């Protein structure tokens, strides 16, 4: 058994964040499925892909808690919100979810700073960078969507944008070190 190297408060906060990441995965899963049945297969592919990213985030936190001698609590995941009204609404909701998640990550980094827990501070920086990337990625897609939906009176641009998104990277354009 490893000696515990994180505070009880940090252990609790990291556990909460682990469940939040699992919830984020549920949100992406539910929106992806909605997009798929509404014939936006490209957006669905992108959202399914991102669901996996969120599961990886969850797992990264689980491993960190265990590595630092803490104990993980696997808890129930709340249900995702209602389906979006349309693709624009879907993307705005995804952006809001990412911005809320960034605030939650900040709580970990703030506590680590307060406790002079530099290991967790360092760990948290990966997520800080990840959130910058994710917000930037979703903003980029929203820009494309706005352009496509304003460009023509028919649905051709939206169709092309959707097709384009199927092969869209899960990463933003900003350089980042290896994931983990
Ligand atoms: Fe795990 Fe989208 O942040």
PDB file of C-alpha atoms and ligand atoms in Angstrom:
ATOM      1  CA  UNK A   1       0.000   0.000   0.000  1.00  0.00           C
ATOM      2  CA  UNK A   2       1.383   3.402  -0.963  1.00  0.00           C
ATOM      3  CA  UNK A   3       1.676   6.193   1.552  1.00  0.00           C
ATOM      4  CA  UNK A   4      -0.932   8.830   1.005  1.00  0.00           C
ATOM      5  CA  UNK A   5       0.564  11.890  -0.661  1.00  0.00           C
ATOM      6  CA  UNK A   6      -2.579  13.945  -1.228  1.00  0.00           C
ATOM      7  CA  UNK A   7      -4.768  15.630   1.359  1.00  0.00           C
ATOM      8  CA  UNK A   8      -8.250  14.301   2.141  1.00  0.00           C
ATOM      9  CA  UNK A   9      -9.669  17.478   0.648  1.00  0.00           C
ATOM     10  CA  UNK A  10      -7.705  16.978  -2.567  1.00  0.00           C
ATOM     11  CA  UNK A  11      -8.663  13.319  -2.698  1.00  0.00           C
ATOM     12  CA  UNK A  12     -12.324  14.318  -2.501  1.00  0.00           C
ATOM     13  CA  UNK A  13     -11.976  17.018  -5.153  1.00  0.00           C
ATOM     14  CA  UNK A  14     -10.128  14.691  -7.536  1.00  0.00           C
ATOM     15  CA  UNK A  15     -12.793  12.036  -7.030  1.00  0.00           C
ATOM     16  CA  UNK A  16     -15.485  14.583  -7.825  1.00  0.00           C
ATOM     17  CA  UNK A  17     -13.607  15.585 -10.973  1.00  0.00           C
ATOM     18  CA  UNK A  18     -13.243  11.954 -11.993  1.00  0.00           C
ATOM     19  CA  UNK A  19     -17.038  11.600 -11.890  1.00  0.00           C
ATOM     20  CA  UNK A  20     -17.442  14.909 -13.729  1.00  0.00           C
ATOM     21  CA  UNK A  21     -15.255  13.616 -16.570  1.00  0.00           C
ATOM     22  CA  UNK A  22     -17.394  10.466 -16.700  1.00  0.00           C
ATOM     23  CA  UNK A  23     -20.461  12.725 -16.879  1.00  0.00           C
ATOM     24  CA  UNK A  24     -18.876  14.715 -19.712  1.00  0.00           C
ATOM     25  CA  UNK A  25     -18.440  11.430 -21.591  1.00  0.00           C
ATOM     26  CA  UNK A  26     -22.164  10.713 -21.085  1.00  0.00           C
ATOM     27  CA  UNK A  27     -23.040  14.148 -22.455  1.00  0.00           C
ATOM     28  CA  UNK A  28     -20.940  13.572 -25.589  1.00  0.00           C
ATOM     29  CA  UNK A  29     -22.388  10.081 -25.961  1.00  0.00           C
ATOM     30  CA  UNK A  30     -25.943  11.324 -25.745  1.00  0.00           C
ATOM     31  CA  UNK A  31     -25.396  14.247 -28.161  1.00  0.00           C
ATOM     32  CA  UNK A  32     -23.534  11.949 -30.565  1.00  0.00           C
ATOM     33  CA  UNK A  33     -26.403   9.517 -30.616  1.00  0.00           C
ATOM     34  CA  UNK A  34     -28.865  12.376 -31.149  1.00  0.00           C
ATOM     35  CA  UNK A  35     -26.752  13.714 -34.052  1.00  0.00           C
ATOM     36  CA  UNK A  36     -26.549  10.253 -35.580  1.00  0.00           C
ATOM     37  CA  UNK A  37     -30.300   9.670 -35.612  1.00  0.00           C
ATOM     38  CA  UNK A  38     -30.762  13.157 -37.051  1.00  0.00           C
ATOM     39  CA  UNK A  39     -28.497  12.287 -39.995  1.00  0.00           C
ATOM     40  CA  UNK A  40     -25.500  14.379 -38.952  1.00  0.00           C
ATOM     41  CA  UNK A  41     -23.140  11.441 -39.138  1.00  0.00           C
ATOM     42  CA  UNK A  42     -19.984  13.569 -39.305  1.00  0.00           C
ATOM     43  CA  UNK A  43     -20.814  15.470 -36.144  1.00  0.00           C
ATOM     44  CA  UNK A  44     -21.833  12.187 -34.524  1.00  0.00           C
ATOM     45  CA  UNK A  45     -18.421  10.684 -35.359  1.00  0.00           C
ATOM     46  CA  UNK A  46     -16.689  13.698 -33.882  1.00  0.00           C
ATOM     47  CA  UNK A  47     -18.802  13.567 -30.705  1.00  0.00           C
ATOM     48  CA  UNK A  48     -18.349   9.806 -30.275  1.00  0.00           C
ATOM     49  CA  UNK A  49     -14.613  10.343 -30.610  1.00  0.00           C
ATOM     50  CA  UNK A  50     -14.700  13.008 -27.966  1.00  0.00           C
ATOM     51  CA  UNK A  51     -16.624  10.749 -25.655  1.00  0.00           C
ATOM     52  CA  UNK A  52     -13.535   8.519 -25.600  1.00  0.00           C
ATOM     53  CA  UNK A  53     -11.350  11.515 -24.756  1.00  0.00           C
ATOM     54  CA  UNK A  54     -13.494  12.243 -21.719  1.00  0.00           C
ATOM     55  CA  UNK A  55     -13.261   8.618 -20.589  1.00  0.00           C
ATOM     56  CA  UNK A  56      -9.483   8.912 -20.866  1.00  0.00           C
ATOM     57  CA  UNK A  57      -9.582  12.008 -18.681  1.00  0.00           C
ATOM     58  CA  UNK A  58     -11.602  10.108 -16.115  1.00  0.00           C
ATOM     59  CA  UNK A  59      -9.112   7.253 -16.177  1.00  0.00           C
ATOM     60  CA  UNK A  60      -6.116   9.583 -15.953  1.00  0.00           C
ATOM     61  CA  UNK A  61      -7.527  11.024 -12.722  1.00  0.00           C
ATOM     62  CA  UNK A  62      -8.297   7.576 -11.332  1.00  0.00           C
ATOM     63  CA  UNK A  63      -4.702   6.488 -11.935  1.00  0.00           C
ATOM     64  CA  UNK A  64      -3.351   9.645 -10.358  1.00  0.00           C
ATOM     65  CA  UNK A  65      -5.408   9.228  -7.171  1.00  0.00           C
ATOM     66  CA  UNK A  66      -4.219   5.626  -6.857  1.00  0.00           C
ATOM     67  CA  UNK A  67      -0.612   6.509  -7.650  1.00  0.00           C
ATOM     68  CA  UNK A  68      -0.626   9.094  -4.885  1.00  0.00           C
ATOM     69  CA  UNK A  69      -1.885   6.619  -2.311  1.00  0.00           C
ATOM     70  CA  UNK A  70      -5.450   7.886  -2.320  1.00  0.00           C
ATOM     71  CA  UNK A  71      -8.631   5.950  -2.749  1.00  0.00           C
ATOM     72  CA  UNK A  72     -10.963   6.265  -5.703  1.00  0.00           C
ATOM     73  CA  UNK A  73     -14.710   6.271  -5.224  1.00  0.00           C
ATOM     74  CA  UNK A  74     -16.583   5.122  -8.292  1.00  0.00           C
ATOM     75  CA  UNK A  75     -19.933   6.829  -8.078  1.00  0.00           C
ATOM     76  CA  UNK A  76     -23.172   7.041 -10.009  1.00  0.00           C
ATOM     77  CA  UNK A  77     -23.109   9.281 -13.060  1.00  0.00           C
ATOM     78  CA  UNK A  78     -26.055  11.607 -13.448  1.00  0.00           C
ATOM     79  CA  UNK A  79     -28.099  11.521 -16.637  1.00  0.00           C
ATOM     80  CA  UNK A  80     -27.092  13.815 -19.490  1.00  0.00           C
ATOM     81  CA  UNK A  81     -29.320  16.826 -20.259  1.00  0.00           C
ATOM     82  CA  UNK A  82     -32.192  16.753 -22.737  1.00  0.00           C
ATOM     83  CA  UNK A  83     -31.364  16.516 -26.417  1.00  0.00           C
ATOM     84  CA  UNK A  84     -30.382  19.758 -28.120  1.00  0.00           C
ATOM     85  CA  UNK A  85     -32.826  21.555 -30.404  1.00  0.00           C
ATOM     86  CA  UNK A  86     -30.505  21.618 -33.399  1.00  0.00           C
ATOM     87  CA  UNK A  87     -26.810  21.410 -34.263  1.00  0.00           C
ATOM     88  CA  UNK A  88     -26.161  25.040 -33.304  1.00  0.00           C
ATOM     89  CA  UNK A  89     -27.746  24.438 -29.903  1.00  0.00           C
ATOM     90  CA  UNK A  90     -25.767  21.197 -29.552  1.00  0.00           C
ATOM     91  CA  UNK A  91     -22.447  22.957 -30.172  1.00  0.00           C
ATOM     92  CA  UNK A  92     -23.293  25.795 -27.774  1.00  0.00           C
ATOM     93  CA  UNK A  93     -24.164  23.254 -25.081  1.00  0.00           C
ATOM     94  CA  UNK A  94     -20.895  21.409 -25.658  1.00  0.00           C
ATOM     95  CA  UNK A  95     -18.991  24.694 -25.334  1.00  0.00           C
ATOM     96  CA  UNK A  96     -20.794  25.541 -22.096  1.00  0.00           C
ATOM     97  CA  UNK A  97     -19.999  22.063 -20.714  1.00  0.00           C
ATOM     98  CA  UNK A  98     -16.322  22.539 -21.551  1.00  0.00           C
ATOM     99  CA  UNK A  99     -16.208  25.992 -19.983  1.00  0.00           C
ATOM    100  CA  UNK A 100     -17.846  24.654 -16.819  1.00  0.00           C
ATOM    101  CA  UNK A 101     -15.315  21.840 -16.772  1.00  0.00           C
ATOM    102  CA  UNK A 102     -12.457  24.343 -17.057  1.00  0.00           C
ATOM    103  CA  UNK A 103     -13.759  26.034 -13.894  1.00  0.00           C
ATOM    104  CA  UNK A 104     -13.743  22.674 -12.113  1.00  0.00           C
ATOM    105  CA  UNK A 105     -10.157  22.031 -13.184  1.00  0.00           C
ATOM    106  CA  UNK A 106      -9.236  25.465 -11.834  1.00  0.00           C
ATOM    107  CA  UNK A 107     -10.535  24.367  -8.426  1.00  0.00           C
ATOM    108  CA  UNK A 108      -7.999  21.514  -8.380  1.00  0.00           C
ATOM    109  CA  UNK A 109      -5.133  23.761  -9.404  1.00  0.00           C
ATOM    110  CA  UNK A 110      -6.172  26.428  -6.889  1.00  0.00           C
ATOM    111  CA  UNK A 111      -6.315  23.923  -4.040  1.00  0.00           C
ATOM    112  CA  UNK A 112      -2.980  22.398  -5.070  1.00  0.00           C
ATOM    113  CA  UNK A 113      -1.441  25.872  -4.986  1.00  0.00           C
ATOM    114  CA  UNK A 114      -2.992  26.638  -1.623  1.00  0.00           C
ATOM    115  CA  UNK A 115      -1.723  23.337  -0.158  1.00  0.00           C
ATOM    116  CA  UNK A 116       1.674  23.612  -1.864  1.00  0.00           C
ATOM    117  CA  UNK A 117       0.926  20.212  -3.373  1.00  0.00           C
ATOM    118  CA  UNK A 118       3.221  20.700  -6.349  1.00  0.00           C
ATOM    119  CA  UNK A 119       2.737  17.172  -7.685  1.00  0.00           C
ATOM    120  CA  UNK A 120      -0.996  17.742  -8.103  1.00  0.00           C
ATOM    121  CA  UNK A 121      -0.358  21.271  -9.312  1.00  0.00           C
ATOM    122  CA  UNK A 122       1.817  19.793 -12.048  1.00  0.00           C
ATOM    123  CA  UNK A 123      -0.754  17.093 -12.782  1.00  0.00           C
ATOM    124  CA  UNK A 124      -3.479  19.733 -13.021  1.00  0.00           C
ATOM    125  CA  UNK A 125      -1.516  21.728 -15.594  1.00  0.00           C
ATOM    126  CA  UNK A 126      -2.070  18.974 -18.153  1.00  0.00           C
ATOM    127  CA  UNK A 127      -5.803  19.492 -17.731  1.00  0.00           C
ATOM    128  CA  UNK A 128      -5.490  23.270 -17.847  1.00  0.00           C
ATOM    129  CA  UNK A 129      -3.834  22.927 -21.266  1.00  0.00           C
ATOM    130  CA  UNK A 130      -6.328  20.315 -22.355  1.00  0.00           C
ATOM    131  CA  UNK A 131      -9.225  22.644 -21.524  1.00  0.00           C
ATOM    132  CA  UNK A 132      -7.657  25.502 -23.507  1.00  0.00           C
ATOM    133  CA  UNK A 133      -7.429  23.083 -26.443  1.00  0.00           C
ATOM    134  CA  UNK A 134     -10.951  21.786 -26.059  1.00  0.00           C
ATOM    135  CA  UNK A 135     -12.565  25.196 -25.775  1.00  0.00           C
ATOM    136  CA  UNK A 136     -10.592  26.339 -28.793  1.00  0.00           C
ATOM    137  CA  UNK A 137     -11.601  23.237 -30.769  1.00  0.00           C
ATOM    138  CA  UNK A 138     -15.308  23.679 -30.038  1.00  0.00           C
ATOM    139  CA  UNK A 139     -15.114  27.400 -30.854  1.00  0.00           C
ATOM    140  CA  UNK A 140     -13.488  26.492 -34.156  1.00  0.00           C
ATOM    141  CA  UNK A 141     -16.353  24.111 -34.977  1.00  0.00           C
ATOM    142  CA  UNK A 142     -18.939  26.731 -33.979  1.00  0.00           C
ATOM    143  CA  UNK A 143     -17.278  29.188 -36.380  1.00  0.00           C
ATOM    144  CA  UNK A 144     -17.480  26.618 -39.166  1.00  0.00           C
ATOM    145  CA  UNK A 145     -21.103  25.949 -38.331  1.00  0.00           C
ATOM    146  CA  UNK A 146     -21.963  29.664 -38.354  1.00  0.00           C
ATOM    147  CA  UNK A 147     -20.237  30.081 -41.669  1.00  0.00           C
ATOM    148  CA  UNK A 148     -21.964  27.058 -43.179  1.00  0.00           C
ATOM    149  CA  UNK A 149     -25.411  28.005 -41.944  1.00  0.00           C
ATOM    150  CA  UNK A 150     -25.132  31.609 -43.181  1.00  0.00           C
ATOM    151  CA  UNK A 151     -23.450  30.863 -46.477  1.00  0.00           C
ATOM    152  CA  UNK A 152     -26.256  29.490 -48.598  1.00  0.00           C
ATOM    153  CA  UNK A 153     -29.991  29.280 -48.474  1.00  0.00           C
ATOM    154  CA  UNK A 154     -29.939  25.517 -49.009  1.00  0.00           C
ATOM    155  CA  UNK A 155     -28.403  22.856 -46.809  1.00  0.00           C
ATOM    156  CA  UNK A 156     -25.397  22.170 -48.986  1.00  0.00           C
ATOM    157  CA  UNK A 157     -22.864  23.933 -46.784  1.00  0.00           C
ATOM    158  CA  UNK A 158     -24.162  22.233 -43.673  1.00  0.00           C
ATOM    159  CA  UNK A 159     -23.901  18.908 -45.442  1.00  0.00           C
ATOM    160  CA  UNK A 160     -20.300  19.630 -46.396  1.00  0.00           C
ATOM    161  CA  UNK A 161     -19.441  20.810 -42.909  1.00  0.00           C
ATOM    162  CA  UNK A 162     -20.875  17.618 -41.451  1.00  0.00           C
ATOM    163  CA  UNK A 163     -18.886  15.480 -43.884  1.00  0.00           C
ATOM    164  CA  UNK A 164     -15.768  17.452 -42.982  1.00  0.00           C
ATOM    165  CA  UNK A 165     -16.253  16.889 -39.262  1.00  0.00           C
ATOM    166  CA  UNK A 166     -16.206  13.097 -39.588  1.00  0.00           C
ATOM    167  CA  UNK A 167     -12.455  13.323 -40.125  1.00  0.00           C
ATOM    168  CA  UNK A 168     -11.939  16.244 -37.777  1.00  0.00           C
ATOM    169  CA  UNK A 169      -9.197  15.815 -35.238  1.00  0.00           C
ATOM    170  CA  UNK A 170     -10.145  15.584 -31.568  1.00  0.00           C
ATOM    171  CA  UNK A 171      -7.362  18.056 -30.862  1.00  0.00           C
ATOM    172  CA  UNK A 172      -7.259  21.807 -31.382  1.00  0.00           C
ATOM    173  CA  UNK A 173      -4.612  23.525 -33.478  1.00  0.00           C
ATOM    174  CA  UNK A 174      -2.479  24.487 -30.534  1.00  0.00           C
ATOM    175  CA  UNK A 175       0.710  22.511 -29.982  1.00  0.00           C
ATOM    176  CA  UNK A 176       0.591  20.253 -26.981  1.00  0.00           C
ATOM    177  CA  UNK A 177       2.900  17.726 -25.451  1.00  0.00           C
ATOM    178  CA  UNK A 178       2.051  14.052 -25.542  1.00  0.00           C
ATOM    179  CA  UNK A 179      -1.217  13.267 -23.808  1.00  0.00           C
ATOM    180  CA  UNK A 180       0.005  10.868 -21.152  1.00  0.00           C
TER     181      UNK A 180
HETATM  182 FE1  LIG B   1     -12.352  16.313 -19.916  1.00  0.00          FE
HETATM  183 FE2  LIG B   1     -13.666  18.012 -22.231  1.00  0.00          FE
HETATM  184  O1  LIG B   1     -12.743  17.877 -20.682  1.00  0.00           O
END
